[in-house]
Short mmCIF file of C-alpha atoms in Angstrom, two decimals:
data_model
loop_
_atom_site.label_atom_id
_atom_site.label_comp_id
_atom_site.label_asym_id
_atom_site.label_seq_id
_atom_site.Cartn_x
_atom_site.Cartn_y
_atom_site.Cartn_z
CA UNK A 177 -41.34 0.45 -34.14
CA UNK A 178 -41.40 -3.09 -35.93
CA UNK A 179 -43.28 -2.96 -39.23
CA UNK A 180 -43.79 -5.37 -42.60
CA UNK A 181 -41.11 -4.66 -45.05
CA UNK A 182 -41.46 -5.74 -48.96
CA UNK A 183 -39.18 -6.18 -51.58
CA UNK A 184 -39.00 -4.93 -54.06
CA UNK A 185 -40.39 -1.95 -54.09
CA UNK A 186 -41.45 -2.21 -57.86
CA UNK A 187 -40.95 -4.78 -59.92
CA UNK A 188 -40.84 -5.06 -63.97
CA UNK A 189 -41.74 -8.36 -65.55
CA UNK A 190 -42.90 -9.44 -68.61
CA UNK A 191 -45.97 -11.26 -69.24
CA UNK A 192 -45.86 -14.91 -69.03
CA UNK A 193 -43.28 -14.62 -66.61
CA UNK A 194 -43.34 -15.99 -63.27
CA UNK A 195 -42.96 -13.32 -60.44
CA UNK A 196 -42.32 -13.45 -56.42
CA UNK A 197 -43.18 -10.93 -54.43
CA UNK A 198 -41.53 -11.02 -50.59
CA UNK A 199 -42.31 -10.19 -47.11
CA UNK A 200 -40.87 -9.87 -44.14
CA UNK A 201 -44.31 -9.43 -41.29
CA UNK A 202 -43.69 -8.22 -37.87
CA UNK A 203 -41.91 -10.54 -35.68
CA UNK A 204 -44.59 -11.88 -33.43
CA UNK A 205 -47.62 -12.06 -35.83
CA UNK A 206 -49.51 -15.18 -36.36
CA UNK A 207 -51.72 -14.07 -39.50
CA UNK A 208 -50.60 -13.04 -42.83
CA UNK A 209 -52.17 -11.42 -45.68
CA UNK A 210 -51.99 -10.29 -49.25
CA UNK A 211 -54.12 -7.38 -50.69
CA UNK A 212 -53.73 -6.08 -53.92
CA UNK A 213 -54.65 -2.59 -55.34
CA UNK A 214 -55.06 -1.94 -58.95
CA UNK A 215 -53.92 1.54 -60.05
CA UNK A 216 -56.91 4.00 -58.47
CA UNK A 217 -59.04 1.22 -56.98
CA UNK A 218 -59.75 -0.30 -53.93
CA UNK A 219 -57.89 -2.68 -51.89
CA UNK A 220 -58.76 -6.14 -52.68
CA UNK A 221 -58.39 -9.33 -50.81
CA UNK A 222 -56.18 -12.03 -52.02
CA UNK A 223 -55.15 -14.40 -49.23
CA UNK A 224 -54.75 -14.87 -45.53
CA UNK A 225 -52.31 -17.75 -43.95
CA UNK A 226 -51.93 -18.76 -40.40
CA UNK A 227 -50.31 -21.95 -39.01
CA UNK A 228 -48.61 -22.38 -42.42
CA UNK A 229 -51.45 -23.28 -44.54
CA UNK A 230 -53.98 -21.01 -46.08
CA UNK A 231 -56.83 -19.90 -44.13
CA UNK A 232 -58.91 -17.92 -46.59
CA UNK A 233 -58.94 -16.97 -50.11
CA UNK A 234 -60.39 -14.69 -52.56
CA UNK A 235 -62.09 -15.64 -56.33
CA UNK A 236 -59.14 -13.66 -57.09
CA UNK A 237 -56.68 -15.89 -56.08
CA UNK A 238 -56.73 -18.63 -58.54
CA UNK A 239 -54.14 -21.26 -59.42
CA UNK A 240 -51.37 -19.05 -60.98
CA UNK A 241 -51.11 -17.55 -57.29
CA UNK A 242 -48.92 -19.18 -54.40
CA UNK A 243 -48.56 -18.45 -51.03
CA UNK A 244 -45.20 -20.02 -48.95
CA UNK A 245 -43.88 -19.55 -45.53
CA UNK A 246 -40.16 -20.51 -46.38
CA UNK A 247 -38.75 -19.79 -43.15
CA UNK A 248 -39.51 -18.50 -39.57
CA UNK A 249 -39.45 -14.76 -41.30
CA UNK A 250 -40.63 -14.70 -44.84
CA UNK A 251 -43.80 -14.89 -46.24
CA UNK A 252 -44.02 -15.06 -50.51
CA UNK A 253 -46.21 -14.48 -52.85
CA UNK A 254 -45.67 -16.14 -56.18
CA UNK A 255 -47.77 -15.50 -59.85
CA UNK A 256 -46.83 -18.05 -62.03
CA UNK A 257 -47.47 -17.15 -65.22
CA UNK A 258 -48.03 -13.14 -64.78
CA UNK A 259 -50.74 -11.41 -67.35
CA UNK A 260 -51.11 -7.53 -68.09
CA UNK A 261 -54.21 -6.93 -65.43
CA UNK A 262 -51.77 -8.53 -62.54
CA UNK A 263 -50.16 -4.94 -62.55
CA UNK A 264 -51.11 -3.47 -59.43
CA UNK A 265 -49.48 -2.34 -56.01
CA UNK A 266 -49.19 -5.64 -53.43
CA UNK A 267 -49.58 -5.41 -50.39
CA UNK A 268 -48.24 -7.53 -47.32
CA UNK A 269 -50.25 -7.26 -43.82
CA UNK A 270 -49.87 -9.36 -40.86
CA UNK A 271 -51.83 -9.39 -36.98
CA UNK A 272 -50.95 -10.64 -33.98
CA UNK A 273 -54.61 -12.25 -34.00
CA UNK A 274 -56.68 -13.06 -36.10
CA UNK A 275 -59.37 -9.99 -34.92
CA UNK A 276 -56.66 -7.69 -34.86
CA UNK A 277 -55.76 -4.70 -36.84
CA UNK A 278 -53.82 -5.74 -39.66
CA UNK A 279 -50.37 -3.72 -40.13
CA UNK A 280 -49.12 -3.20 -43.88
CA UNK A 281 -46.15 -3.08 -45.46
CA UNK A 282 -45.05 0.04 -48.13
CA UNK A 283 -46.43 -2.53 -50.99
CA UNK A 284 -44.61 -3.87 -54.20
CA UNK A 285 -45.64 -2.37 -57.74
CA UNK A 286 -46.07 -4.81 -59.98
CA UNK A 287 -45.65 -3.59 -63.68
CA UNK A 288 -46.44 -6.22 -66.70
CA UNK A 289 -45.31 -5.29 -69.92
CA UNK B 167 -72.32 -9.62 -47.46
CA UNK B 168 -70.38 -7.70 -46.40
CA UNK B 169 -69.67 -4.29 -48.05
CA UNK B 170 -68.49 -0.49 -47.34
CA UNK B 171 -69.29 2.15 -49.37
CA UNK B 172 -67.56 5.76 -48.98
CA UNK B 173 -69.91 8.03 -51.15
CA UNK B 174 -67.74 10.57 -51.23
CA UNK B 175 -64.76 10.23 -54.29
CA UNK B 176 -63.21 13.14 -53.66
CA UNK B 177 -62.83 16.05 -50.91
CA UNK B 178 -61.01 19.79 -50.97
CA UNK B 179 -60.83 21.57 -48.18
CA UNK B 180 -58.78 24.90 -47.33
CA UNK B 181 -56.38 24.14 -44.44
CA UNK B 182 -57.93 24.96 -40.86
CA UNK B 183 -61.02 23.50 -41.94
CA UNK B 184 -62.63 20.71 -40.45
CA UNK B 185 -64.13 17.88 -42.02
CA UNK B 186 -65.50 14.36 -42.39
CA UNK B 187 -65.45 11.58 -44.39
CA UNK B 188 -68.20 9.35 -44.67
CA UNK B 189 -68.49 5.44 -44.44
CA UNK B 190 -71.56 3.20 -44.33
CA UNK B 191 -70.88 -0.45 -44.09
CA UNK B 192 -73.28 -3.47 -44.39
CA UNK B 193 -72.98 -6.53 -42.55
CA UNK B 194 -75.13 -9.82 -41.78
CA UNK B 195 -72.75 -10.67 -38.50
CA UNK B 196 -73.42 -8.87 -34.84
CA UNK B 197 -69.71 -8.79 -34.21
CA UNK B 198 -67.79 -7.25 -36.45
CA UNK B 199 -64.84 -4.83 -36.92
CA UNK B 200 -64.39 -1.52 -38.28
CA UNK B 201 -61.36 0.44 -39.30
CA UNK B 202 -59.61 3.59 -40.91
CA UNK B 203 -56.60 3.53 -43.26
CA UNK B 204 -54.30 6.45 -44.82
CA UNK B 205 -52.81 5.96 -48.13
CA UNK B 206 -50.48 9.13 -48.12
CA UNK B 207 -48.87 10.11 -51.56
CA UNK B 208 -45.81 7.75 -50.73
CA UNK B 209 -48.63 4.26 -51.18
CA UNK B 210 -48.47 2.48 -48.12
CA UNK B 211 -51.00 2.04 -45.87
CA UNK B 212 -51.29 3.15 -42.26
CA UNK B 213 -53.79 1.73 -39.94
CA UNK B 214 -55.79 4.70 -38.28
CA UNK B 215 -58.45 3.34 -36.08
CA UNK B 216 -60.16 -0.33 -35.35
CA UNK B 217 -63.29 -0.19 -33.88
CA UNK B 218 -65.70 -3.58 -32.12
CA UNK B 219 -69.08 -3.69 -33.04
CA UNK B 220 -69.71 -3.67 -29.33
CA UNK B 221 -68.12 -0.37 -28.79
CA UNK B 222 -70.14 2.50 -29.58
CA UNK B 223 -68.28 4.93 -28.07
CA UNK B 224 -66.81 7.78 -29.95
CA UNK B 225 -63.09 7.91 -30.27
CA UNK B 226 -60.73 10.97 -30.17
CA UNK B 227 -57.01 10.83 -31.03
CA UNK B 228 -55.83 14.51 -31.61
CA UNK B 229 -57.14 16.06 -34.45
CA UNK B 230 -59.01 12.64 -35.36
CA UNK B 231 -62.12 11.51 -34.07
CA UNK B 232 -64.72 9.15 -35.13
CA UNK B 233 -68.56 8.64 -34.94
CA UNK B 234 -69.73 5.05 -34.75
CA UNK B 235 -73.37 5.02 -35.01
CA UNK B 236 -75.04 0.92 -34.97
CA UNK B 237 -78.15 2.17 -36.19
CA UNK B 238 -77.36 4.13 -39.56
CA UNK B 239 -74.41 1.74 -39.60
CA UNK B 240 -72.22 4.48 -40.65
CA UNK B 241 -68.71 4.82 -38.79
CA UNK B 242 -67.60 8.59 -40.10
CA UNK B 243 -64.18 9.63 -39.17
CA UNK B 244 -63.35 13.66 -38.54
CA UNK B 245 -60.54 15.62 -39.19
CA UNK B 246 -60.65 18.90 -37.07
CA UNK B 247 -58.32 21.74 -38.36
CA UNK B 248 -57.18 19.86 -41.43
CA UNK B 249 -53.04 19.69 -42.13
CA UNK B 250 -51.57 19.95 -45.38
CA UNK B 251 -50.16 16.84 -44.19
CA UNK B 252 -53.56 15.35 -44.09
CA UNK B 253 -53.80 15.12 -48.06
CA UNK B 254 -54.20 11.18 -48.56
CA UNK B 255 -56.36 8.60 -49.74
CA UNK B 256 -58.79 7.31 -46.66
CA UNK B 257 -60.05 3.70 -46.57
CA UNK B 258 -62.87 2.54 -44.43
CA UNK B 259 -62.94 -1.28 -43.86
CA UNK B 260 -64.71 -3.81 -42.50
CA UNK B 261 -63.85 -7.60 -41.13
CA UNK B 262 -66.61 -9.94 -39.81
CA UNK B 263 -65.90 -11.60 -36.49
CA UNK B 264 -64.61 -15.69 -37.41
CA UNK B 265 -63.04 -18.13 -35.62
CA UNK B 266 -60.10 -17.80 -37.76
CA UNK B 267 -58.40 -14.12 -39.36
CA UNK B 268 -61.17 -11.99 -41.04
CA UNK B 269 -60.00 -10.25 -43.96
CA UNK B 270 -60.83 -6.77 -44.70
CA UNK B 271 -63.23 -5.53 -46.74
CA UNK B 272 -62.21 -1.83 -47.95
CA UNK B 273 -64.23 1.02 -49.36
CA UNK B 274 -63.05 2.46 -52.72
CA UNK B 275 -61.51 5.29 -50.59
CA UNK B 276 -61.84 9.35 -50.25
CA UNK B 277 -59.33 11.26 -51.87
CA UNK B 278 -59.04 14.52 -49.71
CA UNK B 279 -57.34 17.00 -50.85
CA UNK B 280 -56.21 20.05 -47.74
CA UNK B 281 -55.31 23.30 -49.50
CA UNK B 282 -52.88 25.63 -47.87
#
């Protein structure tokens, strides 16, 4: 059954550094997203992408986040200058349409020290 | 706005029980979308359910059913005969109908906890 795969699956950095976080969506999607969920919380919105520009994008997604489509299979998410309340679990999603059910990937844990 | 609200933090039931979790959702839009996530143990999240605004019908998949009712805007999802295997974290979410990809709005989640 195809499904989103991240890497890593948890990922050490220290503050101030800059961090990528990768994803590899199901084959035929057209969508992409990024949630984020701090430890306990909800899931939160960060950013949706289709036809390699972003389509939507939360307050929380400011300028130290990034968003790239390097090839036909990867889809990144970059923090550019990481602080201690980025730690959370990411999570990749991607749909075939934009009204469809959005399939996630096992999620990156993102620890700031 | 849009928001979803599962009142319910936390839920222990003895396995072989039934039970349900809650979720009431707000909305401006007429079309919208409604699911159900897992978040097992492990942390990823599995998509359960997705449900049209239009579509009132009740669902049943197994052990798994759930209640969509329009006019206490509430879409309540059932577990009959609760599993260990059950134990997770549920997520009720909501997406607003757009031309383009509607992100989801989640609730804070029920922790449910099945006791053998």
């Amino acid at each position: 059954e195809p499904e989103v795969t991240q890497t890593p699956s948890h990922q050490v950095t220290q503050m101030g550094q800059e961090v990528i976080l990768r994803c590899v969506p199901i084959s035929n999607h057209l969508y992409f997203y990024w949630y984020r969920q701090i430890l306990g919380q909800k899931v939160e919105f960060l950013v949706s992408f289709y036809n390699n520009e972003i389509s939507e994008k939360s307050e929380i997604f400011d300028d130290q986040f990034s968003v790239e489509r390097p090839d036909g299979s990867n889809f990144t998410l970059k923090i550019r200058s990481t602080k201690l309340e980025d730690s959370a679990m990411y999570f990749c999603a991607s749909s075939a349409r934009g009204d469809s059910e959005a399939f996630f990937g096992q999620g990156t844990r993102l620890t700031v020290v | 706005a849009q928001k979803v609200t599962q009142a319910q933090t936390e839920i222990s039931v003895v396995e072989k029980e039934d039970v349900t979790l809650d979720c009431v959702y707000e909305t401006r839009d007429t079309t919208y979308y409604l699911f159900w996530y897992k978040q097992p143990p492990s942390g990823e999240l599995v998509f359960l359910i997705r449900r049209n605004s239009f579509d009132e019908q009740n669902e049943i998949s197994g052990r798994y059913s759930w209640n969509f009712q329009k006019s206490t805007s509430s879409f309540n999802f059932t577990i009959t005969a609760s599993q260990v295997v059950d134990s997770a974290v549920y997520f009720c979410a909501l997406s607003e109908f757009d031309s383009g990809n509607t992100p989801l709005v989640f609730g804070k989640g029920t922790r449910l906890s099945v006791i053998a």
